[in-house]
Coordinates of C-alpha atoms and ligand atoms in Angstrom, one line a residue:
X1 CA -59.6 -51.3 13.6
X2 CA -57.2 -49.4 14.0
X3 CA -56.6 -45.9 14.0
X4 CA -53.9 -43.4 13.8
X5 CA -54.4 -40.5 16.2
X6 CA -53.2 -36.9 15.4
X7 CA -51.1 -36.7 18.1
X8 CA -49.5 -40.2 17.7
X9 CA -51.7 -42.6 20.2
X10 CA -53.2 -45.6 18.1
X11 CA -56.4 -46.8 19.7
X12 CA -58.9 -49.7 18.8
X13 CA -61.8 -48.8 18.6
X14 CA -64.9 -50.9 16.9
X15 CA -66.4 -48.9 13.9
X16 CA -69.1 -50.8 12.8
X17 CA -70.1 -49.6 9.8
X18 CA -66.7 -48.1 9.0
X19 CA -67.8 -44.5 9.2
X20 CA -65.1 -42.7 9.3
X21 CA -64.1 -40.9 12.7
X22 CA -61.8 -37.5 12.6
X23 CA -61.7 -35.9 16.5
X24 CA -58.5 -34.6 18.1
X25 CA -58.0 -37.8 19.1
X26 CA -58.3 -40.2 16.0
X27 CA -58.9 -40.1 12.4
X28 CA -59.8 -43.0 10.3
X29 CA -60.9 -42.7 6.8
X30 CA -64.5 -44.7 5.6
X31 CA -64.8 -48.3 4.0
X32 CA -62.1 -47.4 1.6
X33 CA -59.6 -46.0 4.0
X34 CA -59.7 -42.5 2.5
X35 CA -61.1 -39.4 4.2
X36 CA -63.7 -38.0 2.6
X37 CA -63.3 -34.1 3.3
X38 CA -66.5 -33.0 1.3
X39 CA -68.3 -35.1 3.9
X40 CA -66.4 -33.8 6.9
X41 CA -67.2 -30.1 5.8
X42 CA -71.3 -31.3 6.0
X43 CA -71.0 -33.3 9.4
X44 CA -68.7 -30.5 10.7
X45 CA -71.0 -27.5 9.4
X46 CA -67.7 -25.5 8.1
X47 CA -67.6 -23.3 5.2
X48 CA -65.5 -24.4 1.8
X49 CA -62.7 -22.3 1.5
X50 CA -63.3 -21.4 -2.2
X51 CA -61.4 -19.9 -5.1
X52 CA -62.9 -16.6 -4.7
X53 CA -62.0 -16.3 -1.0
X54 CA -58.3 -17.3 -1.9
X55 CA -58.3 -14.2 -4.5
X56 CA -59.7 -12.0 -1.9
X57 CA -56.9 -12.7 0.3
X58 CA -54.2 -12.3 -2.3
X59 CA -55.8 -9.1 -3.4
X60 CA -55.6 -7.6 0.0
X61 CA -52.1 -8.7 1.3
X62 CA -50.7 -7.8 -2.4
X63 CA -49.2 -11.1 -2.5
X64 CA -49.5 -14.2 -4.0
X65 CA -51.7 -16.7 -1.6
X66 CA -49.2 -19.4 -0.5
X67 CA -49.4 -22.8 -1.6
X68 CA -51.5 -24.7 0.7
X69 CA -54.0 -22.3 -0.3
X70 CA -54.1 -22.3 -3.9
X71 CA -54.0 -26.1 -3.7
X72 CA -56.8 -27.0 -1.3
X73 CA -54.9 -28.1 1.7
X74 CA -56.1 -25.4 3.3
X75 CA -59.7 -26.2 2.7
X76 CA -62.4 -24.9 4.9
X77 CA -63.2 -21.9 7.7
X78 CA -65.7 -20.6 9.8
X79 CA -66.3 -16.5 9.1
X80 CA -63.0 -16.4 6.9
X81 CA -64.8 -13.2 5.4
X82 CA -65.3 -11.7 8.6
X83 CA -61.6 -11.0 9.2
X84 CA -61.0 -10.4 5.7
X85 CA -63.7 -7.6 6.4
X86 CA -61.7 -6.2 9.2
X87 CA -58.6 -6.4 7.9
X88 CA -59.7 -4.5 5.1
X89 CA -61.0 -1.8 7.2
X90 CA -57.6 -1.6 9.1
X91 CA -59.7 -3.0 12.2
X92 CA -56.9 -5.6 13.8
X93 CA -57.3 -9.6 14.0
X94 CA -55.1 -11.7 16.0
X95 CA -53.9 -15.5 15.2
X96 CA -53.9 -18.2 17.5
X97 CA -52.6 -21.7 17.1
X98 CA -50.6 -24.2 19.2
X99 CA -49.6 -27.9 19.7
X100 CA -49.2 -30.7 22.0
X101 CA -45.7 -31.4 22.7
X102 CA -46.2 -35.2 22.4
X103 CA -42.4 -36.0 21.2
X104 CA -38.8 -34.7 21.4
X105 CA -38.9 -33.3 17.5
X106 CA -41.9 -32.0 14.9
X107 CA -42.7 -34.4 11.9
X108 CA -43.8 -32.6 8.7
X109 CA -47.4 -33.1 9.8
X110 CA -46.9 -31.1 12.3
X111 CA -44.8 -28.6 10.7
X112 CA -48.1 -27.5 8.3
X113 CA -50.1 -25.1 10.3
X114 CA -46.7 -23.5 11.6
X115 CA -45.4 -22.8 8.1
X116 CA -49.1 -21.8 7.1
X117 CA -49.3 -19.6 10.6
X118 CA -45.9 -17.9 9.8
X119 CA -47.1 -17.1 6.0
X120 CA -50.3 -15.5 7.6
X121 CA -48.4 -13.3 10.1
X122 CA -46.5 -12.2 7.5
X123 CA -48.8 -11.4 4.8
X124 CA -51.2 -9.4 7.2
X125 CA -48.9 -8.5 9.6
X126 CA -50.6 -9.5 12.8
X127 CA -50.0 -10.6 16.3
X128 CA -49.8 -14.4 17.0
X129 CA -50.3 -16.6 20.2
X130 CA -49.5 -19.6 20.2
X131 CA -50.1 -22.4 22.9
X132 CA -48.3 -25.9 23.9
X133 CA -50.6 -28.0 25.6
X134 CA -48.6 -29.6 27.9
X135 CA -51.6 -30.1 30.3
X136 CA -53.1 -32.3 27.7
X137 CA -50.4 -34.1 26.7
X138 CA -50.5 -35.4 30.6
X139 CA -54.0 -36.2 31.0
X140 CA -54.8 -37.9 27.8
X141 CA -51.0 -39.7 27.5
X142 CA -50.0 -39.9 30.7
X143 CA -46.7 -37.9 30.5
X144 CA -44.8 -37.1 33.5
X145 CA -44.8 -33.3 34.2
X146 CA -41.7 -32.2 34.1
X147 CA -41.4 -34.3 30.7
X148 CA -44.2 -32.7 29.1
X149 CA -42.5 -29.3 30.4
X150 CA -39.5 -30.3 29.2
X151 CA -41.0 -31.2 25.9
X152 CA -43.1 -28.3 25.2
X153 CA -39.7 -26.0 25.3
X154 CA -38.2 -28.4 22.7
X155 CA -40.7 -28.5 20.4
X156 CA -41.0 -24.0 21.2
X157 CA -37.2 -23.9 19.2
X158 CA -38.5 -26.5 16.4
X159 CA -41.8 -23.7 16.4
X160 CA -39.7 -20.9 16.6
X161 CA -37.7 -22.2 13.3
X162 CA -40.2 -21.4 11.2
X163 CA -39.5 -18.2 11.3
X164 CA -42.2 -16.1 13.7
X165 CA -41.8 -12.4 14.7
X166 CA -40.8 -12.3 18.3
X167 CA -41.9 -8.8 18.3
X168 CA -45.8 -10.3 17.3
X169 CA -45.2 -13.8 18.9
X170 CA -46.1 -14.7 22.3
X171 CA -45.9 -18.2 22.9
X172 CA -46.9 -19.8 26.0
X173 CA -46.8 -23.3 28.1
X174 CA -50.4 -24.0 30.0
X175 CA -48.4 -25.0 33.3
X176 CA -46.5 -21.7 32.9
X177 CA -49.3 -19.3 31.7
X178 CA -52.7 -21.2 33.4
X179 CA -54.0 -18.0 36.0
X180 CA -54.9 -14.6 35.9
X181 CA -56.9 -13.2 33.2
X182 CA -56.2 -16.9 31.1
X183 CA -58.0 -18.8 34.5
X184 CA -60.8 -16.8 34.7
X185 CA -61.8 -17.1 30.9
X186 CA -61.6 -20.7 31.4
X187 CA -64.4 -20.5 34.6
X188 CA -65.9 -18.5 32.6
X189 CA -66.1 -21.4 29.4
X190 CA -66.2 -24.1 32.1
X191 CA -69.2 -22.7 34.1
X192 CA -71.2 -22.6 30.4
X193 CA -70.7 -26.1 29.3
X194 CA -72.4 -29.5 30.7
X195 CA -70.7 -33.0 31.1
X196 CA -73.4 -33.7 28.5
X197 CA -72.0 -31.6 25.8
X198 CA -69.1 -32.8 26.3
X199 CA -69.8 -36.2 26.3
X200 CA -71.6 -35.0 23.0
X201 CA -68.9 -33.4 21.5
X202 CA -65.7 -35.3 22.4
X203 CA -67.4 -38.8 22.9
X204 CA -65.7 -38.5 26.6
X205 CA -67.7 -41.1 29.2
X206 CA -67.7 -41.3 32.9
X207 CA -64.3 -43.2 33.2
X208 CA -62.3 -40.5 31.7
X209 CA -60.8 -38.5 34.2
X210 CA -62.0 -35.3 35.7
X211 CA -59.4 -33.1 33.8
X212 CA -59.9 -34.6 30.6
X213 CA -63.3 -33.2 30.7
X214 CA -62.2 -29.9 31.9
X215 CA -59.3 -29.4 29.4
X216 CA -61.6 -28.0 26.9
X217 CA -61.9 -24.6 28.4
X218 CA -58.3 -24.2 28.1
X219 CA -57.5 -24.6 24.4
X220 CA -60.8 -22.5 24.2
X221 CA -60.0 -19.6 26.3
X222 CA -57.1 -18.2 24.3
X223 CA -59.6 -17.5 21.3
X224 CA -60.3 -14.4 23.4
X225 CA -58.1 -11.9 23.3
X226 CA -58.6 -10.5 27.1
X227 CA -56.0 -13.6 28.1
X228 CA -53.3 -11.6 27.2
X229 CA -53.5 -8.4 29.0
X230 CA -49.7 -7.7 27.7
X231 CA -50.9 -7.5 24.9
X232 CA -54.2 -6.4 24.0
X233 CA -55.2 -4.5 28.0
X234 CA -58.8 -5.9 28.5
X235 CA -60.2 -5.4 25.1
X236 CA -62.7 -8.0 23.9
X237 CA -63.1 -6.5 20.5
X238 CA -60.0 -8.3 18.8
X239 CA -61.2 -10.9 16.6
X240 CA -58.8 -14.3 16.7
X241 CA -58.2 -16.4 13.7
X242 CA -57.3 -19.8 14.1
X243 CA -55.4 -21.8 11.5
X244 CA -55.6 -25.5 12.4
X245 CA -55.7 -29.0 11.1
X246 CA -59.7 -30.0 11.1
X247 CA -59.3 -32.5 13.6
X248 CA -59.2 -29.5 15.7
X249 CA -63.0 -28.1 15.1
X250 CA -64.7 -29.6 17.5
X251 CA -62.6 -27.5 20.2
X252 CA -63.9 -24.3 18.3
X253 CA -67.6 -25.9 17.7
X254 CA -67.2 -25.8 21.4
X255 CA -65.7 -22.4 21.8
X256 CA -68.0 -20.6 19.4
X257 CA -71.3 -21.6 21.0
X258 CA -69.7 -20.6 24.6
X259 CA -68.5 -17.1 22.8
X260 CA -71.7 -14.8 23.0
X261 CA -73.0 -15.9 26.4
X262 CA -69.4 -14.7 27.9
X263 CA -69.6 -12.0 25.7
X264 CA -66.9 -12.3 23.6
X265 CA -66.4 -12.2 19.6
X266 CA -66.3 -16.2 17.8
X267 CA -63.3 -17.4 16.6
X268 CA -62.7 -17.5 13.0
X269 CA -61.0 -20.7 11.8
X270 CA -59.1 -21.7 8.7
X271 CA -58.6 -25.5 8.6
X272 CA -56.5 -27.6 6.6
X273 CA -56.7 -31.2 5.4
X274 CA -54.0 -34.3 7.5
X275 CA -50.8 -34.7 5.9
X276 CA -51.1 -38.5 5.3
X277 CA -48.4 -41.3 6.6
X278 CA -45.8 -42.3 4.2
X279 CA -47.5 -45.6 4.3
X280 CA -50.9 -44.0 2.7
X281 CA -53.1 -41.5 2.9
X282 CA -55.9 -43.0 5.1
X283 CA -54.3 -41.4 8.2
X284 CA -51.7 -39.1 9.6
X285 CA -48.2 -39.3 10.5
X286 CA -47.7 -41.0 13.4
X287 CA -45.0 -39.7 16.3
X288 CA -44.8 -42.8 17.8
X289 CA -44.1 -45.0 14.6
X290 CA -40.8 -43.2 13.4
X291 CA -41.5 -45.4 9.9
X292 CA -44.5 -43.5 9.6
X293 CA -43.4 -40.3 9.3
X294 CA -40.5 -37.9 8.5
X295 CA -38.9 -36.0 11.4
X296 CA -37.1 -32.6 11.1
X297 CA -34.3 -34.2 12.7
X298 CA -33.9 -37.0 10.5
X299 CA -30.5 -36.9 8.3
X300 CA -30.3 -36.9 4.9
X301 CA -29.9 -41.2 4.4
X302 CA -32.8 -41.6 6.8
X303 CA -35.3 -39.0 4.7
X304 CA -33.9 -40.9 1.8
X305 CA -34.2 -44.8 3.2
X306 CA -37.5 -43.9 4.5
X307 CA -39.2 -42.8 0.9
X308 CA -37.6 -45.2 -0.8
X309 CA -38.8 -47.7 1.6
X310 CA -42.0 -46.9 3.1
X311 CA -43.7 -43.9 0.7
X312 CA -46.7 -46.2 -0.6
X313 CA -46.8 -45.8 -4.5
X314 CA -49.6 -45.5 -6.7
X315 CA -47.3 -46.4 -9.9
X316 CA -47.9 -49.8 -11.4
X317 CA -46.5 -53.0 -10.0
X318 CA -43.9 -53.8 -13.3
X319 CA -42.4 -50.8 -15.6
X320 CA -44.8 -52.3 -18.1
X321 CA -47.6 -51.9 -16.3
X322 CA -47.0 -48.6 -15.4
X323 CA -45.8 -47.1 -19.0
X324 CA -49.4 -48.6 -20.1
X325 CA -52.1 -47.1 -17.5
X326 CA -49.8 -44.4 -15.2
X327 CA -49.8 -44.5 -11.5
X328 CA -52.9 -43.7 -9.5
X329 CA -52.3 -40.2 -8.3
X330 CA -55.1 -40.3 -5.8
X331 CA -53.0 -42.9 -3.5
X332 CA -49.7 -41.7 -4.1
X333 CA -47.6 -40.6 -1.2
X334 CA -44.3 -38.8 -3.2
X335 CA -47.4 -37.0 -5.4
X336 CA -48.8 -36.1 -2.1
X337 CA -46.1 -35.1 -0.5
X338 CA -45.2 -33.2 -2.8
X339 CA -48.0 -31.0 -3.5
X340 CA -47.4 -29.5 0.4
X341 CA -44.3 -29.2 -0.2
X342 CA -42.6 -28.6 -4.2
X343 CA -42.7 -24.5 -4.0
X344 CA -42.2 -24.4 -8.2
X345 CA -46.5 -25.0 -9.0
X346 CA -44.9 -25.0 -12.7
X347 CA -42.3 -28.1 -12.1
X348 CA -44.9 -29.5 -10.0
X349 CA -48.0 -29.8 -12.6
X350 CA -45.3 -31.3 -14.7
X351 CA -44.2 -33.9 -12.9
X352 CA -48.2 -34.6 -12.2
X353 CA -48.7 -34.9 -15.9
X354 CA -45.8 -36.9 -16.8
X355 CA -46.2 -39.4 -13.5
X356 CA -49.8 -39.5 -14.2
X357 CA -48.8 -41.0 -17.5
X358 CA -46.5 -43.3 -16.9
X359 CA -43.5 -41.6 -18.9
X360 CA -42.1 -40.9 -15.2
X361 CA -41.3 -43.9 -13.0
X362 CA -42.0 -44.2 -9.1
X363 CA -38.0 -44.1 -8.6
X364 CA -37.9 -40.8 -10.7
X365 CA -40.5 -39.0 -8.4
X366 CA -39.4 -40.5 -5.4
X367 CA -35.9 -38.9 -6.5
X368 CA -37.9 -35.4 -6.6
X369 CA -39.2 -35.4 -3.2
X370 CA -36.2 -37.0 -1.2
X371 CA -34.8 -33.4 -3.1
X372 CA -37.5 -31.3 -2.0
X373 CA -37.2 -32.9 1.6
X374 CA -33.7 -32.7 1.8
X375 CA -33.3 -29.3 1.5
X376 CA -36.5 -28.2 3.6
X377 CA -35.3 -30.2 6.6
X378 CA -31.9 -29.2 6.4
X379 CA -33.1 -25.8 6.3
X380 CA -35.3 -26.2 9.3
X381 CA -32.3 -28.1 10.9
X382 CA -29.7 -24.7 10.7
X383 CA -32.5 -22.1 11.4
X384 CA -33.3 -24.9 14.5
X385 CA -29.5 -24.9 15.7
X386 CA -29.9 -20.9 15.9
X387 CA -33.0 -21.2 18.4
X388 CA -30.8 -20.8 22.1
X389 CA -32.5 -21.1 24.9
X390 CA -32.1 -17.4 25.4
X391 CA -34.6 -17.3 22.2
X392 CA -37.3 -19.3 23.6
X393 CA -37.2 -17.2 26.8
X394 CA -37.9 -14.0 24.7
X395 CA -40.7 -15.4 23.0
X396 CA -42.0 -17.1 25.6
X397 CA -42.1 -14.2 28.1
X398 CA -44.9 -12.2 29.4
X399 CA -44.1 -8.3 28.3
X400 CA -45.5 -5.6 27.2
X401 CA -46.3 -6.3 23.4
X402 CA -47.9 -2.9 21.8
X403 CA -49.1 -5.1 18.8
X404 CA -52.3 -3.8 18.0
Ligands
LIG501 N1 -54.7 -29.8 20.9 C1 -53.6 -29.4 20.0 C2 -52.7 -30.6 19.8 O1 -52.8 -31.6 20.4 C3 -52.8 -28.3 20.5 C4 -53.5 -26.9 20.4 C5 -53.8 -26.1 21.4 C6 -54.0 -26.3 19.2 N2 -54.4 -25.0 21.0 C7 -54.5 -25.0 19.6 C8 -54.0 -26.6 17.8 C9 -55.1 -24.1 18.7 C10 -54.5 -25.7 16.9 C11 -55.1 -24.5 17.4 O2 -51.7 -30.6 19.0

């Protein structure tokens, strides 16, 4: 069958019994296409990210929790509590994310843990790291260096739009940053773990190449905060929280069993569900099928054609139909979409009530979302065209950052 990949590589591969399969790699849902997160959580061993947690944070950043929390797309996490602990004892946390910079502009997909990451560093007011992978991107998709290079400082101004601190932000390219205090963390990681737990934990076999199975280490490494001696001197005691799509655990799963035997703190991780593929939710967004997904530098007719079009619909197949039983909100993309995206939670239950019942039509809350799109890509477009090259060297350079 085949399978949409996170980072936009379709593979075949022969799932017998249609389990469904989520690695960094690929995700495919089970026998009915969907992806049962419930399941994931159990086979993963992460914690639910419950209602109670989601009031703890809001009571100790004296704001309202954003969106992606109070609707579950931010789901699970791994010792959530224990930075809320610290935080509330004024001990300092740090946050690290970062992406592979597989295409020349973000889709919305990959615009969630960004806008998630920049609510975060806001609301506790921490320091954030953030790495582009463009290692990765060349061993696993064959990309030409100085592409992926190239790349990674395209998709740094598309990051940088979302708004982060460059006094807290230090973001950072593996072929730039790889050495120093960074290499040596990764012996460290790489001198703990066996070509058999990695073949156990990534599926990789003897044909993959050698750096495929080495890569590991380095999206580990940065979970400890002695990488950046600008920024944290050689302390080991800052604890890093990592907000990422789940496809992403098994990197972590990795990193936290490696964690006490180098004598470092585990990462904390707070993981969010995929935003699903206009043509269902069985999947992710695509990069490499631009029908797939919405780009922020798509213009306004193309965010319009391309709902219109492609977002698959859980309304009934004649107005008839669909005044009598109400779409299917579990399949519907513009219901989806929406949820991530429609700020108003008022407007938004609304429009689930009404759609849900047939008194709105597919056209009508298709209308809604090309809106909502509209303005959030145009918005990322301008704050984009501000990003000079100038910009990206400030936030990608290594100085002194007294952050904690
Ligand atoms: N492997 C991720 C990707 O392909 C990029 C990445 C590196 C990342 N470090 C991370 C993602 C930390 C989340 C958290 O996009």
């Amino acid at each position: 069958m085949a399978e949409q990949s996170p980072n936009g590589d379709v593979e075949t591969k022969e799932v017998e019994q249609q389990d469904q399969v989520v690695d960094p790699w690929s995700v495919s849902g089970g026998a009915d296409g969907r992806i049962d997160y419930n399941k994931l959580l159990e086979q993963f061993g992460c914690s639910k990210l419950t209602e109670d947690l989601v009031e703890r944070v809001e009571r100790l950043t004296g704001r309202p929790a954003h969106p992606f929390l109070k609707r579950g797309i931010f789901f699970a996490h791994r010792d959530l509590q224990e930075i809320l602990d610290c935080y509330e004892k004024g001990i300092p946390f740090y946050l690290y994310t970062g992406r592979g910079p597989s295409s020349e502009a973000l889709h919305l997909g990959h615009l969630v843990p960004f806008m998630f990451t920049k609510y975060l560093q806001d609301a506790f007011n921490v320091p954030l790291v953030i790495q582009l992978t463009d290692d990765e991107k060349c061993l696993w998709r064959g990309l030409d260096i100085d592409e992926a290079r190239r790349l990674a400082r395209e998709n740094a101004k598309d990051i940088i739009a979302c708004g982060f601190d460059v006094s807290k932000t230090f973001i950072f390219s593996d072929f730039e940053y790889v050495g120093g205090a960074f290499y040596r963390n990764i012996i460290r990681i790489q001198r703990c773990v066996t070509m058999n737990q990695v073949r156990g934990i990534f599926g990789f076999t003897p044909e993959d190449n050698i750096g495929k199975i080495a890569f590991p280490a380095v999206q580990a490494a940065p979970s400890f905060p002695d990488c950046f001696p600008h920024m944290f001197g050689q302390r080991k005691d800052i604890r890093c929280l990592i907000p990422c799509a789940i496809d992403q655990d098994p990197y972590f799963r990795m990193t936290r069993d490696v964690a006490p035997r180098i004598g470092h703190l585990k990462p904390a991780l707070i993981e969010s569900k995929f935003f699903p593929a206009l043509q269902g939710e069985s999947g992710k967004m695509s990069a490499s099928d631009s029908n797939s997904a919405i780009f922020v530098n798509d213009t306004p007719a193309q965010i319009k054609d391309k709902i219109n079009k492609y977002a698959f619909s859980g309304g009934g197949a004649t107005v008839e139909e669909h005044r009598a039983k109400g779409a299917n909100l579990a399949v519907d993309v513009p219901w989806k979409y929406l949820n991530f995206f429609m700020e108003d939670d008022a407007k938004l239950a609304n429009i689930g009530q009404e759609y849900g019942a047939g008194r709105m039509l597919t056209g009508e809350i298709k209308k809604e979302l090309i809106t909502v799109l509209t303005d959030m890509v145009s918005r990322h477009q301008r704050a984009r065209a501000q990003v000079t090259d100038d910009v990206v060297d400030a936030f990608m350079a290594v100085r002194p950052m007294p952050c904690v």
